[in-house]
Every structure is written in C-alpha cells, then in structure tokens.
C-alpha cells in the first residue's frame, strides 16, 4: 500500500488523543517546524517515538519515515504503516532504494523522519549512523532536531521538544557525514535543557 497523506492527516489527531490519554503529554516548540521539505531527526528509545513525533508536529505536514524492513514482514502492520508514510530500510546495508526514496521525499517537500541512532538500544554518546547526515547534506534541506523524553511510562510526563531548524554543512565524505551526524545528535540531546 502506498502513502496516503489524507489518511495520515486524519489519523494524527486520533493518535494524538491516545498520546494524551496514555501520557501526561507535552509539546514544546511546534512553531519551529519549517515549511517545505526537511530532515527530522530524533533520539529513539521506544517503539512509540515515531508516533510521538508525528503528533507533536501536527497533521498539516506530510511526514514520511524510514522504518526497519523487519516491520514490513508483519502482514497486518505493513499496509498500515505504509499508508501512514513509513518505508523500509535495510539497516545492515547501504540501502540505495531507501536512500533514493528519502532524497525524493525531501525534494518533494515532505518531512522525512529518521532516527540516526538506528535502534532503541542506543545510548547517548554512542556512535550514530551517517544516513541522516548524508541525506541532509545532499538535499541541502534544513534539519529539524527533536528530543523525546526517554522514560515513557503510563501517565508519566512525556515531552517532545522541537528545536530550531538548522542548515547542515556541505560535506561529501564519509568522515564529513560522521562529523555532521554527531553534531546533529548533540543538538537533539541539547534540547533536554528546555524541559
């Protein structure tokens, strides 16, 4: 099933209600979401993170997201997440198809959500993957950093902090992408201070 922006726009307010019922949910900085295509990056600690980012940004922006290919092997889940804007990426390889989809999405004006840490088991300070940095550098699109509360339990306070977008430096080497990726995640974790 293909991405349906109208379905996403209808689903986000419903899921937002769920977020508010499950958590003491707070969004800071929604006014920082830029117009047009951008690369949205966030820390990642739970399966709920993509949903929390989407609801925090609101339903007026088409959002697409890289998701691990294993999710698309789950038959009831695959068509739903595809319709909501997710597309598969093979995290173990340089997935050219996923990279092309990502670049095209940003150029078309969509918000591309990527979790540079690549897994919920990542810890702050660990090395991050370079894919988001490469896509941001190649498109020249602004990068929107978002911090999500790390301890999410039923009715606990959960914050999604949307930082100010920034222009990535123009790099073309693996080393350059690595430096940019580290800078991107430093900006994400720096948003903790706003809580």
mmCIF file of C-alpha atoms in Angstrom:
data_model
loop_
_atom_site.group_PDB
_atom_site.id
_atom_site.type_symbol
_atom_site.label_atom_id
_atom_site.label_comp_id
_atom_site.label_asym_id
_atom_site.label_seq_id
_atom_site.Cartn_x
_atom_site.Cartn_y
_atom_site.Cartn_z
ATOM 1 C CA UNK A 1 0.000 0.000 0.000
ATOM 2 C CA UNK A 2 1.247 3.498 -0.795
ATOM 3 C CA UNK A 3 1.475 6.554 1.402
ATOM 4 C CA UNK A 4 -1.856 8.393 1.757
ATOM 5 C CA UNK A 5 -1.340 11.937 3.145
ATOM 6 C CA UNK A 6 -5.090 12.392 3.746
ATOM 7 C CA UNK A 7 -5.224 9.169 5.769
ATOM 8 C CA UNK A 8 -2.228 10.401 7.780
ATOM 9 C CA UNK A 9 -3.881 13.789 8.370
ATOM 10 C CA UNK A 10 -6.996 12.050 9.735
ATOM 11 C CA UNK A 11 -5.033 9.532 11.816
ATOM 12 C CA UNK A 12 -2.741 12.002 13.594
ATOM 13 C CA UNK A 13 -5.445 13.770 15.688
ATOM 14 C CA UNK A 14 -6.834 10.373 16.723
ATOM 15 C CA UNK A 15 -3.401 9.123 17.747
ATOM 16 C CA UNK A 16 -2.732 12.441 19.495
ATOM 17 C CA UNK A 17 -5.776 11.819 21.698
ATOM 18 C CA UNK A 18 -4.334 8.399 22.550
ATOM 19 C CA UNK A 19 -0.973 10.007 23.431
ATOM 20 C CA UNK A 20 -2.705 12.433 25.799
ATOM 21 C CA UNK A 21 -4.671 9.624 27.445
ATOM 22 C CA UNK A 22 -1.637 7.376 27.874
ATOM 23 C CA UNK A 23 0.859 10.054 28.980
ATOM 24 C CA UNK A 24 0.972 13.451 30.621
ATOM 25 C CA UNK A 25 1.993 14.637 27.158
ATOM 26 C CA UNK A 26 3.622 17.995 26.394
ATOM 27 C CA UNK A 27 4.915 19.511 23.146
ATOM 28 C CA UNK A 28 7.420 22.369 23.183
ATOM 29 C CA UNK A 29 8.446 24.308 20.077
ATOM 30 C CA UNK A 30 5.827 23.313 17.493
ATOM 31 C CA UNK A 31 6.263 26.780 15.953
ATOM 32 C CA UNK A 32 9.785 25.736 14.895
ATOM 33 C CA UNK A 33 8.538 23.309 12.228
ATOM 34 C CA UNK A 34 9.595 24.861 8.893
ATOM 35 C CA UNK A 35 7.609 24.996 5.690
ATOM 36 C CA UNK A 36 8.702 22.669 2.895
ATOM 37 C CA UNK A 37 10.912 19.625 2.914
ATOM 38 C CA UNK A 38 13.250 18.958 5.823
ATOM 39 C CA UNK A 39 15.057 16.148 7.580
ATOM 40 C CA UNK A 40 13.578 15.489 11.022
ATOM 41 C CA UNK A 41 15.931 13.763 13.467
ATOM 42 C CA UNK A 42 15.187 12.497 16.957
ATOM 43 C CA UNK A 43 16.524 10.238 19.688
ATOM 44 C CA UNK A 44 14.942 6.796 19.870
ATOM 45 C CA UNK A 45 14.139 4.768 22.983
ATOM 46 C CA UNK A 46 10.709 3.167 22.368
ATOM 47 C CA UNK A 47 8.532 1.930 19.525
ATOM 48 C CA UNK A 48 6.131 4.826 20.246
ATOM 49 C CA UNK A 49 8.681 7.503 19.248
ATOM 50 C CA UNK A 50 7.611 7.882 15.569
ATOM 51 C CA UNK A 51 4.008 8.373 16.696
ATOM 52 C CA UNK A 52 5.012 10.924 19.327
ATOM 53 C CA UNK A 53 6.994 12.929 16.763
ATOM 54 C CA UNK A 54 4.174 12.855 14.210
ATOM 55 C CA UNK A 55 1.548 14.015 16.705
ATOM 56 C CA UNK A 56 3.876 16.694 18.086
ATOM 57 C CA UNK A 57 4.356 18.183 14.617
ATOM 58 C CA UNK A 58 0.621 18.233 13.901
ATOM 59 C CA UNK A 59 -1.356 16.996 10.933
ATOM 60 C CA UNK A 60 -0.724 19.866 8.492
ATOM 61 C CA UNK A 61 2.585 18.437 7.237
ATOM 62 C CA UNK A 62 3.074 15.246 5.221
ATOM 63 C CA UNK A 63 5.577 13.122 7.175
ATOM 64 C CA UNK A 64 7.395 10.070 5.851
ATOM 65 C CA UNK A 65 9.680 7.882 7.927
ATOM 66 C CA UNK A 66 12.415 5.334 7.436
ATOM 67 C CA UNK A 67 11.496 2.144 9.301
ATOM 68 C CA UNK A 68 13.425 -1.094 9.683
ATOM 69 C CA UNK A 69 12.478 -3.567 6.963
ATOM 70 C CA UNK A 70 11.579 -6.243 9.533
ATOM 71 C CA UNK A 71 8.385 -4.327 10.367
ATOM 72 C CA UNK A 72 7.153 -4.791 6.799
ATOM 73 C CA UNK A 73 7.268 -8.584 7.197
ATOM 74 C CA UNK A 74 4.409 -8.334 9.726
ATOM 75 C CA UNK A 75 1.380 -8.717 7.444
ATOM 76 C CA UNK A 76 -1.277 -6.778 9.414
ATOM 77 C CA UNK A 77 1.180 -3.965 10.179
ATOM 78 C CA UNK A 78 2.879 -3.428 6.806
ATOM 79 C CA UNK A 79 -0.053 -1.902 4.856
ATOM 80 C CA UNK A 80 -0.991 0.347 7.777
ATOM 81 C CA UNK A 81 2.467 1.835 8.341
ATOM 82 C CA UNK A 82 2.965 2.194 4.571
ATOM 83 C CA UNK A 83 -0.266 4.174 4.273
ATOM 84 C CA UNK A 84 0.884 6.330 7.198
ATOM 85 C CA UNK A 85 4.149 7.194 5.437
ATOM 86 C CA UNK A 86 6.726 4.610 6.531
ATOM 87 C CA UNK A 87 9.051 2.980 4.010
ATOM 88 C CA UNK A 88 11.525 0.145 4.617
ATOM 89 C CA UNK A 89 15.270 0.436 5.080
ATOM 90 C CA UNK A 90 17.747 -2.413 5.443
ATOM 91 C CA UNK A 91 19.857 -1.174 8.332
ATOM 92 C CA UNK A 92 22.593 -3.712 7.655
ATOM 93 C CA UNK A 93 23.475 -2.436 4.178
ATOM 94 C CA UNK A 94 23.801 0.742 2.135
ATOM 95 C CA UNK A 95 20.167 0.548 1.044
ATOM 96 C CA UNK A 96 20.195 2.527 -2.228
ATOM 97 C CA UNK A 97 16.429 2.168 -2.724
ATOM 98 C CA UNK A 98 15.669 3.634 0.702
ATOM 99 C CA UNK A 99 18.158 6.467 0.157
ATOM 100 C CA UNK A 100 16.544 7.350 -3.196
ATOM 101 C CA UNK A 101 13.087 7.340 -1.587
ATOM 102 C CA UNK A 102 14.358 9.565 1.217
ATOM 103 C CA UNK A 103 16.010 12.091 -1.122
ATOM 104 C CA UNK A 104 12.929 12.215 -3.362
ATOM 105 C CA UNK A 105 10.603 12.732 -0.380
ATOM 106 C CA UNK A 106 12.551 15.733 0.917
ATOM 107 C CA UNK A 107 12.788 17.266 -2.571
ATOM 108 C CA UNK A 108 9.001 16.886 -2.901
ATOM 109 C CA UNK A 109 8.520 18.965 0.262
ATOM 110 C CA UNK A 110 7.806 16.206 2.768
ATOM 111 C CA UNK A 111 9.143 15.980 6.303
ATOM 112 C CA UNK A 112 11.479 12.975 6.452
ATOM 113 C CA UNK A 113 11.754 11.410 9.914
ATOM 114 C CA UNK A 114 14.946 9.491 10.648
ATOM 115 C CA UNK A 115 16.301 8.159 13.934
ATOM 116 C CA UNK A 116 20.090 8.436 13.411
ATOM 117 C CA UNK A 117 20.756 6.151 16.382
ATOM 118 C CA UNK A 118 19.106 3.365 14.385
ATOM 119 C CA UNK A 119 17.821 1.413 17.381
ATOM 120 C CA UNK A 120 16.043 1.861 20.703
ATOM 121 C CA UNK A 121 19.014 0.185 22.452
ATOM 122 C CA UNK A 122 21.328 3.087 21.604
ATOM 123 C CA UNK A 123 22.732 5.131 24.480
ATOM 124 C CA UNK A 124 23.561 8.833 24.433
ATOM 125 C CA UNK A 125 27.178 9.247 23.336
ATOM 126 C CA UNK A 126 27.306 6.018 21.263
ATOM 127 C CA UNK A 127 28.305 6.342 17.597
ATOM 128 C CA UNK A 128 25.405 7.212 15.295
ATOM 129 C CA UNK A 129 24.649 6.147 11.740
ATOM 130 C CA UNK A 130 25.544 8.572 8.938
ATOM 131 C CA UNK A 131 22.435 8.161 6.730
ATOM 132 C CA UNK A 132 20.504 11.161 8.036
ATOM 133 C CA UNK A 133 23.599 13.358 7.732
ATOM 134 C CA UNK A 134 24.194 12.220 4.168
ATOM 135 C CA UNK A 135 20.588 12.868 3.137
ATOM 136 C CA UNK A 136 20.590 16.302 4.782
ATOM 137 C CA UNK A 137 23.887 17.249 3.139
ATOM 138 C CA UNK A 138 22.820 16.005 -0.303
ATOM 139 C CA UNK A 139 19.450 17.749 -0.297
ATOM 140 C CA UNK A 140 20.615 20.944 1.415
ATOM 141 C CA UNK A 141 17.284 20.851 3.268
ATOM 142 C CA UNK A 142 17.050 22.164 6.821
ATOM 143 C CA UNK A 143 17.446 19.705 9.682
ATOM 144 C CA UNK A 144 14.838 19.774 12.465
ATOM 145 C CA UNK A 145 16.139 18.330 15.760
ATOM 146 C CA UNK A 146 13.633 16.806 18.185
ATOM 147 C CA UNK A 147 14.188 15.441 21.669
ATOM 148 C CA UNK A 148 11.749 12.877 23.110
ATOM 149 C CA UNK A 149 11.591 12.026 26.820
ATOM 150 C CA UNK A 150 13.463 8.800 27.382
ATOM 151 C CA UNK A 151 11.434 7.301 30.257
ATOM 152 C CA UNK A 152 7.917 6.772 28.987
ATOM 153 C CA UNK A 153 5.522 5.016 31.326
ATOM 154 C CA UNK A 154 1.755 5.101 31.685
ATOM 155 C CA UNK A 155 0.642 8.594 32.816
ATOM 156 C CA UNK A 156 4.255 9.756 33.219
ATOM 157 C CA UNK A 157 5.269 13.193 31.957
ATOM 158 C CA UNK A 158 6.418 12.869 28.350
ATOM 159 C CA UNK A 159 7.906 15.803 26.481
ATOM 160 C CA UNK A 160 8.578 16.233 22.790
ATOM 161 C CA UNK A 161 10.846 19.241 22.311
ATOM 162 C CA UNK A 162 11.109 20.599 18.766
ATOM 163 C CA UNK A 163 14.263 22.644 18.292
ATOM 164 C CA UNK A 164 15.056 25.314 15.742
ATOM 165 C CA UNK A 165 15.863 24.066 12.240
ATOM 166 C CA UNK A 166 19.424 24.497 11.026
ATOM 167 C CA UNK A 167 21.245 24.224 7.705
ATOM 168 C CA UNK A 168 23.684 21.298 7.578
ATOM 169 C CA UNK A 169 27.227 21.953 6.475
ATOM 170 C CA UNK A 170 28.068 20.910 2.931
ATOM 171 C CA UNK A 171 30.107 17.719 3.204
ATOM 172 C CA UNK A 172 30.701 14.868 0.756
ATOM 173 C CA UNK A 173 32.992 12.426 2.559
ATOM 174 C CA UNK A 174 32.306 9.586 4.991
ATOM 175 C CA UNK A 175 34.299 11.479 7.631
ATOM 176 C CA UNK A 176 32.277 14.624 6.961
ATOM 177 C CA UNK A 177 28.998 12.724 7.262
ATOM 178 C CA UNK A 178 30.236 11.237 10.531
ATOM 179 C CA UNK A 179 31.029 14.665 11.993
ATOM 180 C CA UNK A 180 27.690 16.043 10.844
ATOM 181 C CA UNK A 181 25.819 13.057 12.326
ATOM 182 C CA UNK A 182 27.491 13.589 15.703
ATOM 183 C CA UNK A 183 26.666 17.320 15.598
ATOM 184 C CA UNK A 184 23.047 16.545 14.748
ATOM 185 C CA UNK A 185 22.617 14.272 17.769
ATOM 186 C CA UNK A 186 24.357 16.760 20.073
ATOM 187 C CA UNK A 187 21.723 19.285 19.023
ATOM 188 C CA UNK A 188 18.967 16.742 19.763
ATOM 189 C CA UNK A 189 20.216 15.959 23.273
ATOM 190 C CA UNK A 190 20.880 19.646 23.919
ATOM 191 C CA UNK A 191 17.103 20.150 23.794
ATOM 192 C CA UNK A 192 16.747 18.300 27.128
ATOM 193 C CA UNK A 193 17.592 21.592 28.812
ATOM 194 C CA UNK A 194 14.282 23.082 27.650
ATOM 195 C CA UNK A 195 12.233 20.637 29.737
#
